[in-house]
Short mmCIF file of C-alpha atoms in Angstrom, two decimals:
data_model
loop_
_atom_site.label_atom_id
_atom_site.label_comp_id
_atom_site.label_asym_id
_atom_site.label_seq_id
_atom_site.Cartn_x
_atom_site.Cartn_y
_atom_site.Cartn_z
CA GLN A 1 -66.40 -0.12 50.23
CA THR A 2 -65.98 -2.79 52.88
CA VAL A 3 -62.52 -2.99 54.44
CA VAL A 4 -61.56 -6.01 56.54
CA THR A 5 -58.65 -5.27 58.84
CA GLN A 6 -55.87 -7.57 60.00
CA GLU A 7 -52.58 -6.86 61.69
CA PRO A 8 -49.98 -6.59 58.89
CA SER A 9 -47.44 -8.55 60.91
CA PHE A 10 -47.04 -10.33 64.20
CA SER A 11 -44.22 -12.12 65.93
CA VAL A 12 -44.39 -15.01 68.40
CA SER A 13 -41.75 -17.03 70.21
CA PRO A 14 -41.57 -20.79 69.72
CA GLY A 15 -44.00 -22.36 72.16
CA GLY A 16 -45.78 -19.07 72.67
CA THR A 17 -49.36 -17.97 72.11
CA VAL A 18 -50.56 -15.37 69.64
CA THR A 19 -53.99 -14.03 68.73
CA LEU A 20 -54.59 -12.58 65.29
CA THR A 21 -57.69 -10.49 64.75
CA CYS A 22 -60.03 -9.74 61.87
CA GLY A 23 -62.22 -6.66 62.06
CA LEU A 24 -64.26 -4.26 60.01
CA ARG A 25 -63.21 -0.66 59.47
CA SER A 26 -66.87 0.15 59.87
CA GLY A 27 -68.99 -2.23 61.88
CA SER A 28 -68.60 -5.39 63.91
CA VAL A 29 -67.74 -8.98 63.09
CA SER A 30 -70.16 -11.53 64.51
CA THR A 31 -70.99 -15.19 64.03
CA SER A 32 -73.19 -14.04 61.14
CA SER A 33 -69.96 -13.15 59.32
CA TYR A 34 -69.15 -16.90 59.14
CA THR A 35 -65.43 -16.10 59.40
CA SER A 36 -62.92 -18.47 57.93
CA TRP A 37 -59.18 -18.41 58.48
CA TYR A 38 -56.60 -19.57 55.94
CA GLN A 39 -52.90 -20.29 56.19
CA ARG A 40 -51.02 -19.37 53.02
CA THR A 41 -47.57 -20.74 52.33
CA PRO A 42 -45.82 -19.55 49.15
CA GLY A 43 -46.36 -21.89 46.25
CA GLN A 44 -49.19 -23.76 47.93
CA ALA A 45 -52.94 -23.46 47.90
CA PRO A 46 -54.48 -21.73 50.92
CA ARG A 47 -55.15 -24.17 53.74
CA THR A 48 -58.39 -23.81 55.65
CA LEU A 49 -57.79 -23.64 59.39
CA ILE A 50 -61.14 -22.46 60.74
CA TYR A 51 -64.58 -22.00 59.20
CA ASN A 52 -67.89 -20.67 60.53
CA THR A 53 -66.01 -18.67 63.19
CA ASN A 54 -64.75 -21.49 65.37
CA ILE A 55 -64.88 -24.89 63.66
CA ARG A 56 -61.52 -26.44 62.93
CA SER A 57 -61.15 -27.86 59.47
CA SER A 58 -60.28 -31.52 59.07
CA GLY A 59 -56.71 -32.33 60.08
CA VAL A 60 -56.00 -28.95 61.69
CA PRO A 61 -54.32 -29.34 65.09
CA ASP A 62 -56.14 -28.07 68.14
CA ARG A 63 -53.36 -25.52 68.63
CA PHE A 64 -55.48 -23.38 66.32
CA SER A 65 -58.79 -22.00 67.55
CA GLY A 66 -61.26 -19.40 66.34
CA SER A 67 -63.53 -17.09 68.28
CA ILE A 68 -65.18 -13.69 68.47
CA LEU A 69 -63.36 -11.22 70.70
CA GLY A 70 -65.34 -8.05 71.19
CA ASN A 71 -66.26 -6.81 67.73
CA LYS A 72 -63.64 -8.85 65.87
CA ALA A 73 -63.00 -12.43 64.84
CA ALA A 74 -59.88 -13.95 66.30
CA LEU A 75 -57.50 -16.77 65.49
CA THR A 76 -55.49 -18.01 68.44
CA LEU A 77 -52.42 -20.15 68.03
CA THR A 78 -51.04 -21.82 71.14
CA GLY A 79 -47.67 -23.56 71.28
CA ALA A 80 -46.33 -21.90 68.15
CA GLN A 81 -43.96 -23.96 66.03
CA ALA A 82 -41.47 -22.95 63.39
CA ASP A 83 -43.63 -24.28 60.58
CA ASP A 84 -46.50 -22.04 61.69
CA GLU A 85 -44.57 -19.15 60.17
CA SER A 86 -46.81 -18.14 57.31
CA ASP A 87 -49.36 -15.63 56.05
CA TYR A 88 -52.80 -15.83 57.62
CA TYR A 89 -55.96 -14.52 56.00
CA CYS A 90 -59.48 -14.14 57.28
CA VAL A 91 -62.53 -13.87 55.06
CA LEU A 92 -65.97 -12.62 56.03
CA TYR A 93 -69.40 -13.13 54.53
CA MET A 94 -70.98 -9.69 54.15
CA GLY A 95 -74.41 -10.83 52.98
CA SER A 96 -75.96 -10.50 49.53
CA GLY A 97 -73.47 -13.02 48.18
CA ILE A 98 -70.41 -10.90 48.93
CA ARG A 99 -67.23 -12.18 50.55
CA VAL A 100 -64.28 -10.02 51.58
CA PHE A 101 -60.78 -11.10 52.55
CA GLY A 102 -58.66 -9.26 55.06
CA GLY A 103 -55.28 -7.97 54.02
CA GLY A 104 -53.46 -10.83 55.72
CA THR A 105 -51.08 -11.12 58.66
CA LYS A 106 -47.49 -12.22 58.22
CA LEU A 107 -46.66 -14.33 61.27
CA THR A 108 -43.03 -14.76 62.25
CA VAL A 109 -41.95 -17.40 64.74
CA LEU A 110 -38.68 -16.44 66.39
CA GLU B 1 -58.10 -37.09 42.09
CA VAL B 2 -59.96 -33.95 43.13
CA GLN B 3 -58.63 -31.13 40.99
CA LEU B 4 -59.28 -27.66 39.62
CA LEU B 5 -57.17 -26.55 36.68
CA GLU B 6 -57.22 -22.93 35.53
CA SER B 7 -56.18 -21.75 32.08
CA GLY B 8 -56.50 -18.74 29.82
CA GLY B 9 -54.21 -16.28 31.54
CA GLY B 10 -51.74 -14.13 29.65
CA LEU B 11 -50.62 -10.64 28.75
CA VAL B 12 -53.31 -8.18 27.67
CA GLN B 13 -53.33 -4.44 27.11
CA PRO B 14 -55.36 -2.09 29.28
CA GLY B 15 -58.93 -2.00 28.04
CA GLY B 16 -58.65 -5.48 26.59
CA SER B 17 -60.52 -8.70 27.34
CA LEU B 18 -59.63 -12.20 28.43
CA ARG B 19 -61.55 -15.34 29.35
CA LEU B 20 -60.33 -17.65 32.07
CA SER B 21 -61.40 -21.27 32.40
CA CYS B 22 -61.35 -23.64 35.35
CA ALA B 23 -61.78 -27.36 34.66
CA ALA B 24 -63.05 -29.44 37.54
CA SER B 25 -62.49 -33.16 38.05
CA GLY B 26 -62.78 -35.73 40.81
CA PHE B 27 -65.86 -34.25 42.46
CA THR B 28 -69.47 -33.49 41.59
CA PHE B 29 -69.04 -30.03 40.08
CA SER B 30 -72.78 -29.36 39.86
CA ARG B 31 -73.22 -29.57 43.63
CA PHE B 32 -70.93 -26.69 44.49
CA ALA B 33 -71.00 -22.94 44.17
CA MET B 34 -67.76 -21.81 42.57
CA ASN B 35 -65.56 -18.77 43.12
CA TRP B 36 -62.77 -16.78 41.59
CA VAL B 37 -60.16 -15.38 43.97
CA ARG B 38 -57.12 -13.38 42.90
CA GLN B 39 -53.80 -12.29 44.33
CA ALA B 40 -51.95 -9.33 42.88
CA PRO B 41 -48.14 -9.29 43.09
CA GLY B 42 -47.08 -8.56 46.66
CA LYS B 43 -50.69 -8.24 47.80
CA GLY B 44 -53.18 -10.36 49.68
CA LEU B 45 -56.03 -12.55 48.55
CA GLU B 46 -59.05 -10.83 47.03
CA TRP B 47 -62.40 -12.50 46.48
CA VAL B 48 -63.65 -11.69 42.98
CA SER B 49 -66.89 -13.51 42.22
CA ILE B 50 -69.15 -16.44 42.99
CA ILE B 51 -71.72 -18.38 41.00
CA ASN B 52 -74.24 -20.72 42.59
CA ASP B 53 -74.47 -24.42 41.88
CA SER B 54 -77.17 -24.09 39.22
CA GLY B 55 -75.53 -21.10 37.53
CA ASP B 56 -78.49 -18.75 37.83
CA ALA B 57 -77.10 -16.42 40.49
CA ALA B 58 -73.78 -14.61 40.57
CA TYR B 59 -72.18 -11.94 42.72
CA TYR B 60 -69.13 -9.74 42.29
CA ALA B 61 -66.67 -7.66 44.24
CA ASP B 62 -67.16 -3.94 43.70
CA SER B 63 -63.75 -3.76 42.05
CA VAL B 64 -64.88 -5.91 39.10
CA LYS B 65 -68.65 -5.40 38.97
CA GLY B 66 -69.81 -4.46 35.50
CA ARG B 67 -66.53 -5.60 33.90
CA PHE B 68 -66.28 -9.29 34.79
CA THR B 69 -68.83 -12.05 34.19
CA ILE B 70 -68.73 -15.45 35.86
CA SER B 71 -70.43 -18.44 34.27
CA ARG B 72 -70.33 -22.23 34.31
CA ASP B 73 -70.99 -25.11 31.95
CA ILE B 74 -72.07 -28.07 34.01
CA SER B 75 -71.94 -30.40 31.01
CA LYS B 76 -68.24 -29.60 30.68
CA ASN B 77 -67.50 -29.33 34.41
CA THR B 78 -65.99 -25.94 33.69
CA LEU B 79 -66.12 -22.52 35.32
CA TYR B 80 -65.39 -19.33 33.40
CA LEU B 81 -64.49 -15.72 34.08
CA GLN B 82 -64.98 -13.30 31.21
CA MET B 83 -62.94 -10.20 31.92
CA SER B 84 -63.34 -7.00 29.94
CA SER B 85 -62.21 -3.38 30.24
CA LEU B 86 -59.13 -4.72 31.98
CA ARG B 87 -57.04 -2.38 34.10
CA VAL B 88 -53.44 -2.52 35.23
CA GLU B 89 -54.71 -3.20 38.75
CA ASP B 90 -56.37 -6.42 37.54
CA THR B 91 -52.91 -7.94 37.18
CA ALA B 92 -52.91 -10.97 39.46
CA ILE B 93 -52.87 -14.72 39.73
CA TYR B 94 -56.47 -15.88 39.42
CA TYR B 95 -57.59 -18.96 41.34
CA CYS B 96 -60.84 -20.87 41.17
CA ALA B 97 -62.16 -22.51 44.30
CA ASN B 98 -65.29 -24.33 45.33
CA LEU B 99 -67.45 -23.36 48.28
CA VAL B 100 -68.50 -25.94 50.84
CA PRO B 101 -72.30 -25.95 51.23
CA GLY B 102 -73.44 -24.46 54.53
CA ARG B 103 -70.08 -22.79 55.08
CA PRO B 104 -70.32 -19.35 53.44
CA THR B 105 -66.59 -18.60 53.49
CA HIS B 106 -65.06 -22.08 53.33
CA PHE B 107 -63.22 -22.46 50.05
CA ASP B 108 -62.12 -26.07 50.01
CA ILE B 109 -60.54 -27.07 46.70
CA TRP B 110 -58.25 -24.55 44.99
CA GLY B 111 -56.63 -24.56 41.57
CA GLN B 112 -52.98 -23.73 41.00
CA GLY B 113 -53.83 -20.36 39.46
CA THR B 114 -53.38 -18.62 36.14
CA LEU B 115 -51.48 -15.36 35.75
CA VAL B 116 -53.13 -12.36 34.14
CA THR B 117 -50.89 -9.44 33.32
CA VAL B 118 -52.45 -6.18 32.15
CA SER B 119 -49.81 -3.93 30.68
CA SER B 120 -49.12 -1.80 27.64
#
């Protein structure tokens, strides 16, 4: 069974920079994983931040960026703001039609 | 208005069955692969299943394979999820979402969700 790993929680100071990662318990994440990142606020539909590893979705500020760091996908937030406090999910394409979400990272801005 | 509207959730006993529906409007339903994604109470998002635009190919998460069946009726702009042999761990809010072509993990339009509770 494929397990996609994310940090359960992370904290960043207002104005600070944080990098969230998305890995595989067994294996490496690459551009062939076509990673997307979603911001999930309670009561709202998930908002797409990044797709295909590093492409910002329409309307997403350039404070958010996606990349591959080593054997993981990464979401970097620069200049954190209070309203960035949310849950962040990555999702990977595993091939053969299968997608797998990570467990999510709860980001606190304080 | 672009919209996905799920229905069909409810309370069902373990081992029971349920069929979810997702009505699409405001976009060309037949051009998009469609997904079901769920979120159990206090848990994260879990991808469940996908069906391609023409409805002749479908894929499932291991957790539901052999128990759930995804289908679509293009004439009705509606997506379905037939769930059988339900387990307590299938309790979740179920969302439908489209997939942007050429972006294998980009779910663009989401419904508001329908709650499925499996309990005796």
